[in-house]
């Protein structure tokens, strides 16, 4: 067994269920996800986007169940690092924590680059003659996130739930209105084939659906960030498991409704799906198409705040994983210390946001990634790293379940088993066959990152 520290008073435990929901919800960034994530899987499965998100919901609920079980048994600030260490041993825990840390760093890039994209688009609409670059706005987003990430955790969490709560409410209202319009003959097709959005045709292979599921997982990615607040939330063994599962169920309902509205709103024929795949802001374009420019601008503004919330939640999660790992591996490190008030790991937070912006700048300057390319590269890097961490967590949940002689309902072991099989298959289809361009290289970058602590342990540079 690991000597991972249990919940202690090192943090100020002042977060309630409302703030915990805020961290989980903002980590998912639902408004940002529904603006930019469905386009890529549409190239694999066409109009079956709602089916992809429905299947993703079922699978992520299984993963959430595993996180909930382990967060109830082993609450800590390191999430997967602490969970896996407690069950499979410290070396496996380091591997899981490192994968999770890299994933959250990438999602920090996703948040700030998403902010830069949407803020730049808004600037171009209101000041077409002259406006700052996407790079400038991304830097602005990184600075805002840096300031918010070092504030008292409770205030940051309240900001997160406020931003996302407003955005999700407006997004659902728009989706309901668009579906109503389409069903009353005001869409691009007179008889919308809703059933075709959920029933695969013979031309859609299981591997294509699995590739699309990567972006389904991406849209839920971050729900588990609340597990890193195990030393800050009141009654963590009660609150965190319920927030984990509840957020995924609620998010799945929202995603299925919204993607249905998006696909129907753009049209399910070839022209509609081409327009869908080319969109840089699905909700903004959808609002503009059906209710005018003001609605599209409003959705873009809300997506900007959603991106900011996603970046903030990612930095909060990454900083706590980094803090927890260094507290165990290098307790004398300054990054393993809290602020004077004991409310947050300030230096770790600043280190994380600095690394996230440096990663974005590298993609932008060194690899000449323009437009939304940094967003999608960072998204793919992040979700593949997260799947590795998820795989270790669900295996740990299964092992802990088998070790508990008092466990009732032995059939529940199928939950981590199914989750592990699906995650493993999804990782495999991203590795083979090799995809074209940067997406063919990204899986190997993730593999190299995940294997780095293995080499360091083998070389004796990390001793556990």
Short mmCIF file of C-alpha atoms in Angstrom, two decimals:
data_model
loop_
_atom_site.label_atom_id
_atom_site.label_comp_id
_atom_site.label_asym_id
_atom_site.label_seq_id
_atom_site.Cartn_x
_atom_site.Cartn_y
_atom_site.Cartn_z
CA UNK A 1 0.00 0.00 0.00
CA UNK A 2 1.07 3.56 -0.65
CA UNK A 3 1.78 6.18 1.99
CA UNK A 4 -0.23 8.78 0.08
CA UNK A 5 -1.48 11.29 2.58
CA UNK A 6 -5.20 11.17 3.36
CA UNK A 7 -7.41 14.23 3.59
CA UNK A 8 -5.72 16.66 5.92
CA UNK A 9 -6.00 20.24 7.06
CA UNK A 10 -3.23 21.41 4.72
CA UNK A 11 -5.87 23.10 2.57
CA UNK A 12 -8.65 25.22 3.93
CA UNK A 13 -11.65 22.89 3.58
CA UNK A 14 -14.28 25.45 2.66
CA UNK A 15 -15.81 24.28 -0.61
CA UNK A 16 -19.41 23.10 -0.61
CA UNK A 17 -21.34 21.09 -3.17
CA UNK A 18 -22.12 24.19 -5.25
CA UNK A 19 -18.45 25.06 -5.66
CA UNK A 20 -17.58 21.41 -6.35
CA UNK A 21 -20.15 21.34 -9.16
CA UNK A 22 -18.60 24.53 -10.51
CA UNK A 23 -15.15 22.93 -10.78
CA UNK A 24 -16.54 19.79 -12.44
CA UNK A 25 -18.80 21.70 -14.83
CA UNK A 26 -16.15 24.22 -15.84
CA UNK A 27 -13.62 21.43 -16.29
CA UNK A 28 -15.91 19.99 -18.95
CA UNK A 29 -16.47 23.43 -20.51
CA UNK A 30 -19.78 22.39 -22.09
CA UNK A 31 -20.36 25.56 -24.10
CA UNK A 32 -16.81 25.47 -25.46
CA UNK A 33 -17.17 21.74 -26.16
CA UNK A 34 -20.39 22.16 -28.12
CA UNK A 35 -18.88 24.95 -30.19
CA UNK A 36 -15.72 23.21 -31.37
CA UNK A 37 -15.67 19.48 -30.56
CA UNK A 38 -18.42 17.97 -32.81
CA UNK A 39 -16.84 19.11 -36.09
CA UNK A 40 -13.92 16.67 -36.06
CA UNK A 41 -15.96 13.48 -35.36
CA UNK A 42 -18.42 14.49 -38.07
CA UNK A 43 -15.66 13.67 -40.55
CA UNK A 44 -15.68 10.08 -39.27
CA UNK A 45 -19.39 9.41 -38.64
CA UNK A 46 -21.24 12.14 -40.54
CA UNK A 47 -24.59 13.00 -39.03
CA UNK A 48 -24.30 10.43 -36.22
CA UNK A 49 -22.88 13.04 -33.85
CA UNK A 50 -25.77 12.74 -31.33
CA UNK A 51 -25.25 8.95 -31.24
CA UNK A 52 -21.54 9.48 -30.50
CA UNK A 53 -22.35 11.74 -27.57
CA UNK A 54 -25.04 9.39 -26.29
CA UNK A 55 -22.61 6.46 -26.35
CA UNK A 56 -19.92 8.62 -24.77
CA UNK A 57 -22.31 9.47 -21.94
CA UNK A 58 -22.88 5.79 -21.13
CA UNK A 59 -19.16 5.03 -21.18
CA UNK A 60 -18.12 8.08 -19.17
CA UNK A 61 -20.75 7.27 -16.51
CA UNK A 62 -18.84 4.00 -16.02
CA UNK A 63 -15.58 5.92 -15.66
CA UNK A 64 -17.28 8.36 -13.27
CA UNK A 65 -18.46 5.42 -11.17
CA UNK A 66 -14.83 4.26 -10.85
CA UNK A 67 -13.65 7.74 -9.87
CA UNK A 68 -16.53 8.03 -7.40
CA UNK A 69 -15.66 4.74 -5.74
CA UNK A 70 -11.99 5.63 -5.33
CA UNK A 71 -12.68 9.21 -4.24
CA UNK A 72 -14.88 7.80 -1.49
CA UNK A 73 -12.17 5.38 -0.37
CA UNK A 74 -9.04 7.51 -0.94
CA UNK A 75 -9.84 11.27 -1.11
CA UNK A 76 -6.72 13.32 -1.88
CA UNK A 77 -5.46 16.27 -3.92
CA UNK A 78 -3.77 14.10 -6.53
CA UNK A 79 -6.84 12.39 -8.02
CA UNK A 80 -5.58 9.53 -10.24
CA UNK A 81 -2.11 9.76 -8.65
CA UNK A 82 -3.51 9.09 -5.19
CA UNK A 83 -6.15 6.59 -6.29
CA UNK A 84 -3.80 4.39 -8.30
CA UNK A 85 -1.00 4.66 -5.72
CA UNK A 86 -3.34 3.46 -2.99
CA UNK A 87 -4.47 0.41 -4.98
CA UNK A 88 -1.73 -0.56 -7.46
CA UNK A 89 1.30 0.89 -5.72
CA UNK A 90 3.30 4.15 -5.89
CA UNK A 91 5.05 3.47 -9.20
CA UNK A 92 1.77 2.92 -11.03
CA UNK A 93 0.47 6.00 -9.22
CA UNK A 94 3.32 8.11 -10.57
CA UNK A 95 2.56 6.87 -14.07
CA UNK A 96 -1.14 7.75 -13.70
CA UNK A 97 -0.44 11.10 -12.08
CA UNK A 98 2.05 12.07 -14.77
CA UNK A 99 -0.43 11.19 -17.53
CA UNK A 100 -3.14 13.20 -15.76
CA UNK A 101 -0.84 16.16 -15.23
CA UNK A 102 0.10 16.24 -18.92
CA UNK A 103 -3.55 15.99 -19.88
CA UNK A 104 -4.55 18.92 -17.66
CA UNK A 105 -1.67 20.99 -19.03
CA UNK A 106 -3.02 20.39 -22.53
CA UNK A 107 -6.55 21.31 -21.43
CA UNK A 108 -5.12 24.50 -20.03
CA UNK A 109 -3.86 25.19 -23.57
CA UNK A 110 -7.33 24.29 -24.89
CA UNK A 111 -8.96 26.81 -22.58
CA UNK A 112 -6.69 29.75 -23.29
CA UNK A 113 -6.47 29.03 -27.03
CA UNK A 114 -10.28 28.75 -27.17
CA UNK A 115 -10.52 32.10 -25.41
CA UNK A 116 -8.10 33.58 -27.96
CA UNK A 117 -10.08 32.18 -30.90
CA UNK A 118 -13.50 33.39 -29.77
CA UNK A 119 -12.23 36.74 -28.50
CA UNK A 120 -10.45 37.33 -31.80
CA UNK A 121 -13.57 36.44 -33.79
CA UNK A 122 -15.59 38.89 -31.71
CA UNK A 123 -12.99 41.60 -32.22
CA UNK A 124 -13.07 40.97 -35.98
CA UNK A 125 -16.87 41.36 -35.98
CA UNK A 126 -16.92 44.61 -34.02
CA UNK A 127 -13.64 46.10 -35.27
CA UNK A 128 -13.04 44.56 -38.72
CA UNK A 129 -10.48 47.15 -39.79
CA UNK A 130 -8.07 46.67 -36.93
CA UNK A 131 -7.94 44.29 -34.00
CA UNK A 132 -5.25 42.37 -32.05
CA UNK A 133 -4.16 38.89 -33.10
CA UNK A 134 -5.34 35.54 -31.72
CA UNK A 135 -1.94 35.22 -30.04
CA UNK A 136 -2.49 38.48 -28.16
CA UNK A 137 -5.91 37.41 -26.91
CA UNK A 138 -4.56 33.99 -25.90
CA UNK A 139 -1.90 35.73 -23.83
CA UNK A 140 -4.64 37.87 -22.28
CA UNK A 141 -6.59 34.73 -21.41
CA UNK A 142 -3.51 33.15 -19.82
CA UNK A 143 -2.98 36.23 -17.63
CA UNK A 144 -6.63 36.26 -16.51
CA UNK A 145 -6.47 32.56 -15.65
CA UNK A 146 -3.19 33.11 -13.77
CA UNK A 147 -4.76 35.78 -11.58
CA UNK A 148 -7.91 33.75 -10.87
CA UNK A 149 -6.00 30.51 -10.21
CA UNK A 150 -4.07 32.00 -7.27
CA UNK A 151 -7.13 33.44 -5.55
CA UNK A 152 -8.97 31.65 -2.76
CA UNK A 153 -10.29 28.40 -4.23
CA UNK A 154 -13.84 29.08 -3.09
CA UNK A 155 -14.01 32.38 -5.00
CA UNK A 156 -12.55 30.80 -8.14
CA UNK A 157 -15.07 27.94 -7.93
CA UNK A 158 -17.99 30.35 -7.55
CA UNK A 159 -16.78 32.25 -10.61
CA UNK A 160 -16.68 28.97 -12.54
CA UNK A 161 -20.21 27.86 -11.73
CA UNK A 162 -21.59 31.33 -12.48
CA UNK A 163 -19.95 31.51 -15.90
CA UNK A 164 -20.91 28.00 -16.94
CA UNK A 165 -24.39 28.09 -15.43
CA UNK A 166 -25.37 31.09 -17.52
CA UNK A 167 -23.77 29.69 -20.67
CA UNK A 168 -25.42 26.26 -20.37
CA UNK A 169 -28.85 27.81 -19.75
CA UNK A 170 -28.62 29.94 -22.89
CA UNK A 171 -27.22 27.02 -24.92
CA UNK A 172 -30.14 24.78 -23.95
CA UNK A 173 -32.67 27.50 -24.71
CA UNK A 174 -31.16 27.98 -28.18
CA UNK A 175 -31.15 24.23 -28.84
CA UNK A 176 -34.79 23.83 -27.83
CA UNK A 177 -35.78 26.76 -30.03
CA UNK A 178 -33.86 25.41 -33.04
CA UNK A 179 -35.36 21.91 -32.69
CA UNK A 180 -38.83 23.47 -32.48
CA UNK A 181 -38.14 25.54 -35.61
CA UNK A 182 -36.85 22.55 -37.56
CA UNK A 183 -39.74 20.29 -36.53
CA UNK A 184 -42.16 22.97 -37.71
CA UNK A 185 -40.66 23.10 -41.17
CA UNK A 186 -38.28 26.03 -40.77
CA UNK A 187 -35.06 24.04 -41.09
CA UNK A 188 -32.94 23.22 -44.15
CA UNK A 189 -34.90 19.99 -44.76
CA UNK A 190 -38.64 19.55 -44.74
CA UNK A 191 -38.72 16.14 -43.05
CA UNK A 192 -35.75 15.94 -40.65
CA UNK A 193 -34.66 12.30 -40.32
CA UNK A 194 -34.11 12.39 -36.53
CA UNK A 195 -33.81 8.60 -36.27
CA UNK A 196 -30.90 8.71 -38.74
CA UNK A 197 -28.93 10.71 -36.18
CA UNK A 198 -28.86 7.64 -33.91
CA UNK A 199 -28.87 4.62 -36.27
CA UNK A 200 -25.55 3.85 -38.05
CA UNK A 201 -25.62 3.04 -41.73
CA UNK A 202 -23.70 0.12 -43.21
CA UNK A 203 -20.91 2.48 -44.27
CA UNK A 204 -19.98 3.45 -40.70
CA UNK A 205 -17.46 1.04 -39.15
CA UNK A 206 -16.90 0.40 -35.41
CA UNK A 207 -13.40 1.88 -35.71
CA UNK A 208 -14.86 5.10 -37.15
CA UNK A 209 -17.25 5.35 -34.22
CA UNK A 210 -14.37 4.67 -31.81
CA UNK A 211 -12.31 7.47 -33.37
CA UNK A 212 -15.29 9.78 -32.97
CA UNK A 213 -15.68 8.63 -29.36
CA UNK A 214 -12.28 10.21 -28.63
CA UNK A 215 -13.92 13.59 -29.13
CA UNK A 216 -16.92 12.43 -27.13
CA UNK A 217 -14.55 11.67 -24.26
CA UNK A 218 -12.91 15.03 -24.88
CA UNK A 219 -16.20 16.85 -24.33
CA UNK A 220 -16.60 15.19 -20.93
CA UNK A 221 -12.92 15.52 -20.07
CA UNK A 222 -12.53 17.55 -16.92
CA UNK A 223 -15.58 16.27 -15.07
CA UNK A 224 -13.11 14.42 -12.81
CA UNK A 225 -11.19 17.60 -11.92
CA UNK A 226 -13.32 17.88 -8.80
CA UNK A 227 -11.51 14.76 -7.55
CA UNK A 228 -8.39 16.93 -7.12
CA UNK A 229 -10.31 18.98 -4.53
CA UNK A 230 -10.43 16.08 -2.06
CA UNK A 231 -8.58 18.14 0.55
CA UNK A 232 -10.62 21.31 0.05
CA UNK A 233 -14.24 20.17 -0.21
CA UNK A 234 -16.37 19.75 2.90
CA UNK A 235 -17.31 16.11 3.45
CA UNK A 236 -15.33 14.98 0.37
CA UNK A 237 -16.31 11.31 0.63
CA UNK A 238 -19.97 12.34 0.38
CA UNK A 239 -19.82 15.33 -1.97
CA UNK A 240 -17.26 14.39 -4.60
CA UNK A 241 -18.70 10.98 -5.67
CA UNK A 242 -22.15 12.52 -6.16
CA UNK A 243 -20.81 15.48 -8.11
CA UNK A 244 -18.74 13.19 -10.36
CA UNK A 245 -21.65 10.98 -11.42
CA UNK A 246 -24.28 13.75 -11.43
CA UNK A 247 -22.21 16.07 -13.64
CA UNK A 248 -21.67 13.35 -16.25
CA UNK A 249 -25.36 12.42 -16.37
CA UNK A 250 -26.43 16.05 -16.67
CA UNK A 251 -23.72 16.79 -19.20
CA UNK A 252 -24.71 13.79 -21.32
CA UNK A 253 -28.33 14.96 -21.50
CA UNK A 254 -27.20 18.46 -22.49
CA UNK A 255 -24.74 17.20 -25.11
CA UNK A 256 -27.25 14.87 -26.75
CA UNK A 257 -29.89 17.62 -26.98
CA UNK A 258 -27.46 20.27 -28.22
CA UNK A 259 -25.77 18.09 -30.86
CA UNK A 260 -29.20 17.01 -32.11
CA UNK A 261 -30.12 20.68 -32.54
CA UNK A 262 -26.81 21.44 -34.25
CA UNK A 263 -27.02 18.63 -36.79
CA UNK A 264 -30.68 19.27 -37.57
CA UNK A 265 -30.08 23.02 -37.67
CA UNK A 266 -27.25 22.80 -40.19
CA UNK A 267 -28.90 20.01 -42.17
CA UNK A 268 -28.16 16.31 -42.47
CA UNK A 269 -27.43 16.31 -46.21
CA UNK A 270 -23.94 16.58 -47.67
CA UNK A 271 -24.03 20.39 -47.96
CA UNK A 272 -25.28 20.80 -44.41
CA UNK A 273 -22.65 18.51 -42.93
CA UNK A 274 -19.90 20.25 -44.95
CA UNK A 275 -21.03 23.57 -43.46
CA UNK A 276 -21.15 21.89 -40.04
CA UNK A 277 -17.59 20.55 -40.29
CA UNK A 278 -16.22 23.93 -41.48
CA UNK A 279 -17.80 25.96 -38.67
CA UNK A 280 -15.49 27.67 -36.19
CA UNK A 281 -18.36 28.28 -33.77
CA UNK A 282 -21.28 25.88 -34.12
CA UNK A 283 -23.52 27.56 -31.56
CA UNK A 284 -22.65 31.04 -32.77
CA UNK A 285 -23.37 30.13 -36.39
CA UNK A 286 -26.55 28.29 -35.39
CA UNK A 287 -27.85 31.26 -33.41
CA UNK A 288 -27.06 33.60 -36.29
CA UNK A 289 -28.79 31.35 -38.84
CA UNK A 290 -32.06 31.08 -36.95
CA UNK A 291 -32.35 34.20 -34.78
CA UNK A 292 -30.03 36.81 -36.24
CA UNK A 293 -26.57 38.22 -35.74
CA UNK A 294 -27.22 39.34 -32.15
CA UNK A 295 -27.86 35.74 -31.07
CA UNK A 296 -24.70 34.47 -32.75
CA UNK A 297 -22.66 37.19 -31.06
CA UNK A 298 -24.19 36.36 -27.68
CA UNK A 299 -23.29 32.67 -28.04
CA UNK A 300 -19.74 33.58 -29.05
CA UNK A 301 -19.41 35.80 -25.97
CA UNK A 302 -20.63 32.98 -23.73
CA UNK A 303 -18.25 30.54 -25.44
CA UNK A 304 -15.42 32.95 -24.67
CA UNK A 305 -16.26 32.83 -20.97
CA UNK A 306 -16.68 29.05 -21.12
CA UNK A 307 -13.17 28.74 -22.56
CA UNK A 308 -11.86 30.91 -19.75
CA UNK A 309 -13.62 28.70 -17.20
CA UNK A 310 -12.21 25.56 -18.80
CA UNK A 311 -8.70 27.01 -18.67
CA UNK A 312 -9.12 28.01 -15.02
CA UNK A 313 -10.48 24.61 -13.94
CA UNK A 314 -7.67 22.85 -15.82
CA UNK A 315 -5.01 24.95 -14.13
CA UNK A 316 -6.61 24.37 -10.73
CA UNK A 317 -6.67 20.62 -11.37
CA UNK A 318 -3.13 20.43 -12.75
CA UNK A 319 -1.68 22.52 -9.93
CA UNK A 320 -3.17 20.21 -7.32
CA UNK A 321 -1.93 17.07 -9.07
CA UNK A 322 1.55 18.62 -9.30
CA UNK A 323 1.36 19.70 -5.64
CA UNK A 324 0.27 16.22 -4.49
CA UNK A 325 2.96 14.42 -6.49
CA UNK A 326 5.77 16.69 -5.30
CA UNK A 327 4.50 16.49 -1.72
CA UNK A 328 5.25 12.77 -1.92
CA UNK A 329 8.31 12.75 -4.18
CA UNK A 330 10.07 16.01 -3.27
CA UNK A 331 8.49 17.48 -0.13
CA UNK A 332 11.15 20.19 0.13
CA UNK A 333 10.19 21.61 -3.28
CA UNK A 334 8.65 25.08 -3.25
CA UNK A 335 6.01 23.78 -5.64
CA UNK A 336 4.83 21.44 -2.86
CA UNK A 337 3.80 24.36 -0.66
CA UNK A 338 0.54 26.20 -0.21
CA UNK A 339 0.08 29.94 -0.03
CA UNK A 340 0.48 31.61 3.35
CA UNK A 341 -3.26 31.32 3.95
CA UNK A 342 -3.22 27.62 3.06
CA UNK A 343 -5.85 28.06 0.37
CA UNK A 344 -4.09 27.04 -2.86
CA UNK A 345 -0.72 25.90 -4.27
CA UNK A 346 0.18 29.29 -5.74
CA UNK A 347 3.60 28.49 -7.19
CA UNK A 348 2.34 25.26 -8.72
CA UNK A 349 -0.57 27.17 -10.30
CA UNK A 350 1.74 29.76 -11.83
CA UNK A 351 4.07 27.03 -13.09
CA UNK A 352 1.15 25.24 -14.77
CA UNK A 353 -0.28 28.30 -16.54
CA UNK A 354 3.23 29.25 -17.68
CA UNK A 355 3.76 25.77 -19.13
CA UNK A 356 0.34 25.82 -20.82
CA UNK A 357 1.03 29.13 -22.56
CA UNK A 358 4.56 28.00 -23.51
CA UNK A 359 3.04 24.89 -25.13
CA UNK A 360 0.58 27.02 -27.07
CA UNK A 361 3.34 29.41 -28.18
CA UNK A 362 5.47 26.48 -29.34
CA UNK A 363 2.67 25.14 -31.54
CA UNK A 364 1.97 28.60 -32.87
CA UNK A 365 5.51 29.87 -33.46
CA UNK A 366 7.65 26.76 -33.98
CA UNK A 367 5.16 24.54 -35.81
CA UNK A 368 3.25 27.41 -37.49
CA UNK A 369 -0.13 26.13 -36.30
CA UNK A 370 -2.68 28.70 -37.42
CA UNK A 371 -6.37 29.25 -36.77
CA UNK A 372 -7.96 26.57 -34.60
CA UNK A 373 -5.14 24.04 -35.16
CA UNK A 374 -3.50 24.62 -31.72
CA UNK A 375 -6.89 24.04 -30.10
CA UNK A 376 -7.40 20.68 -31.81
CA UNK A 377 -3.80 19.55 -31.37
CA UNK A 378 -3.92 20.35 -27.66
CA UNK A 379 -7.36 18.72 -27.39
CA UNK A 380 -6.11 15.49 -28.95
CA UNK A 381 -2.97 15.43 -26.81
CA UNK A 382 -5.05 16.02 -23.72
CA UNK A 383 -7.74 13.43 -24.36
CA UNK A 384 -5.25 10.66 -25.19
CA UNK A 385 -3.28 11.35 -22.01
CA UNK A 386 -6.53 11.42 -20.07
CA UNK A 387 -7.57 8.04 -21.50
CA UNK A 388 -4.33 6.57 -20.15
CA UNK A 389 -5.10 7.97 -16.70
CA UNK A 390 -8.72 6.79 -16.99
CA UNK A 391 -7.55 3.28 -17.86
CA UNK A 392 -5.42 3.05 -14.73
CA UNK A 393 -8.19 4.47 -12.57
CA UNK A 394 -10.81 1.98 -13.80
CA UNK A 395 -8.35 -0.89 -13.34
CA UNK A 396 -7.69 0.34 -9.81
CA UNK A 397 -11.42 0.55 -9.12
CA UNK A 398 -11.87 -3.01 -10.33
CA UNK A 399 -8.98 -4.28 -8.19
CA UNK A 400 -10.27 -2.47 -5.09
CA UNK A 401 -13.70 -3.95 -5.72
CA UNK A 402 -12.30 -7.49 -5.86
CA UNK A 403 -10.19 -6.95 -2.74
CA UNK A 404 -13.18 -5.94 -0.61
CA UNK A 405 -14.72 -9.13 0.81
CA UNK A 406 -17.71 -7.21 2.14
CA UNK A 407 -18.64 -5.79 -1.26
CA UNK A 408 -22.23 -6.39 -2.24
CA UNK A 409 -23.47 -6.63 -5.79
CA UNK A 410 -20.54 -8.48 -7.34
CA UNK A 411 -22.04 -7.91 -10.79
CA UNK A 412 -20.79 -4.31 -10.57
CA UNK A 413 -17.32 -5.54 -11.52
CA UNK A 414 -18.56 -5.44 -15.13
CA UNK A 415 -18.54 -1.62 -14.91
CA UNK A 416 -14.74 -1.19 -14.70
CA UNK A 417 -14.24 -4.17 -17.05
CA UNK A 418 -16.38 -2.67 -19.83
CA UNK A 419 -14.85 0.79 -19.25
CA UNK A 420 -11.32 -0.64 -19.49
CA UNK A 421 -12.07 -2.53 -22.72
CA UNK A 422 -13.63 0.51 -24.41
CA UNK A 423 -10.84 2.86 -23.30
CA UNK A 424 -8.18 0.40 -24.45
CA UNK A 425 -9.84 -0.03 -27.85
CA UNK A 426 -10.23 3.73 -28.27
CA UNK A 427 -6.53 4.21 -27.56
CA UNK A 428 -5.65 1.46 -30.04
CA UNK A 429 -7.62 2.90 -32.96
CA UNK A 430 -5.87 6.22 -32.36
CA UNK A 431 -2.53 4.46 -32.71
CA UNK A 432 -3.33 2.11 -35.59
CA UNK A 433 -3.78 2.63 -38.43
CA UNK A 434 -1.61 5.73 -38.33
CA UNK A 435 -3.54 8.88 -39.17
CA UNK A 436 -2.36 11.59 -41.52
CA UNK A 437 -0.38 14.72 -40.62
CA UNK A 438 0.04 15.89 -37.07
CA UNK A 439 -2.63 13.51 -35.78
CA UNK A 440 -0.40 10.60 -36.74
CA UNK A 441 2.40 11.95 -34.55
CA UNK A 442 0.35 13.08 -31.54
CA UNK A 443 -0.31 9.56 -30.09
CA UNK A 444 3.42 8.89 -30.00
CA UNK A 445 4.10 12.20 -28.26
CA UNK A 446 1.57 11.18 -25.61
CA UNK A 447 3.17 7.75 -25.31
CA UNK A 448 6.61 9.34 -24.85
CA UNK A 449 5.26 11.70 -22.17
CA UNK A 450 3.56 8.85 -20.29
CA UNK A 451 6.67 6.64 -20.42
CA UNK A 452 9.01 9.37 -19.16
CA UNK A 453 8.52 8.56 -15.44
CA UNK A 454 9.08 4.86 -16.22
CA UNK A 455 12.53 5.67 -17.60
CA UNK A 456 13.25 8.01 -14.66
CA UNK A 457 12.29 5.31 -12.18
CA UNK A 458 14.40 2.76 -14.08
CA UNK A 459 17.37 5.16 -14.03
CA UNK A 460 16.98 5.66 -10.29
CA UNK A 461 16.13 9.36 -10.61
CA UNK A 462 12.75 8.76 -8.94
CA UNK A 463 12.80 6.50 -5.90
CA UNK A 464 9.67 5.12 -4.34
#
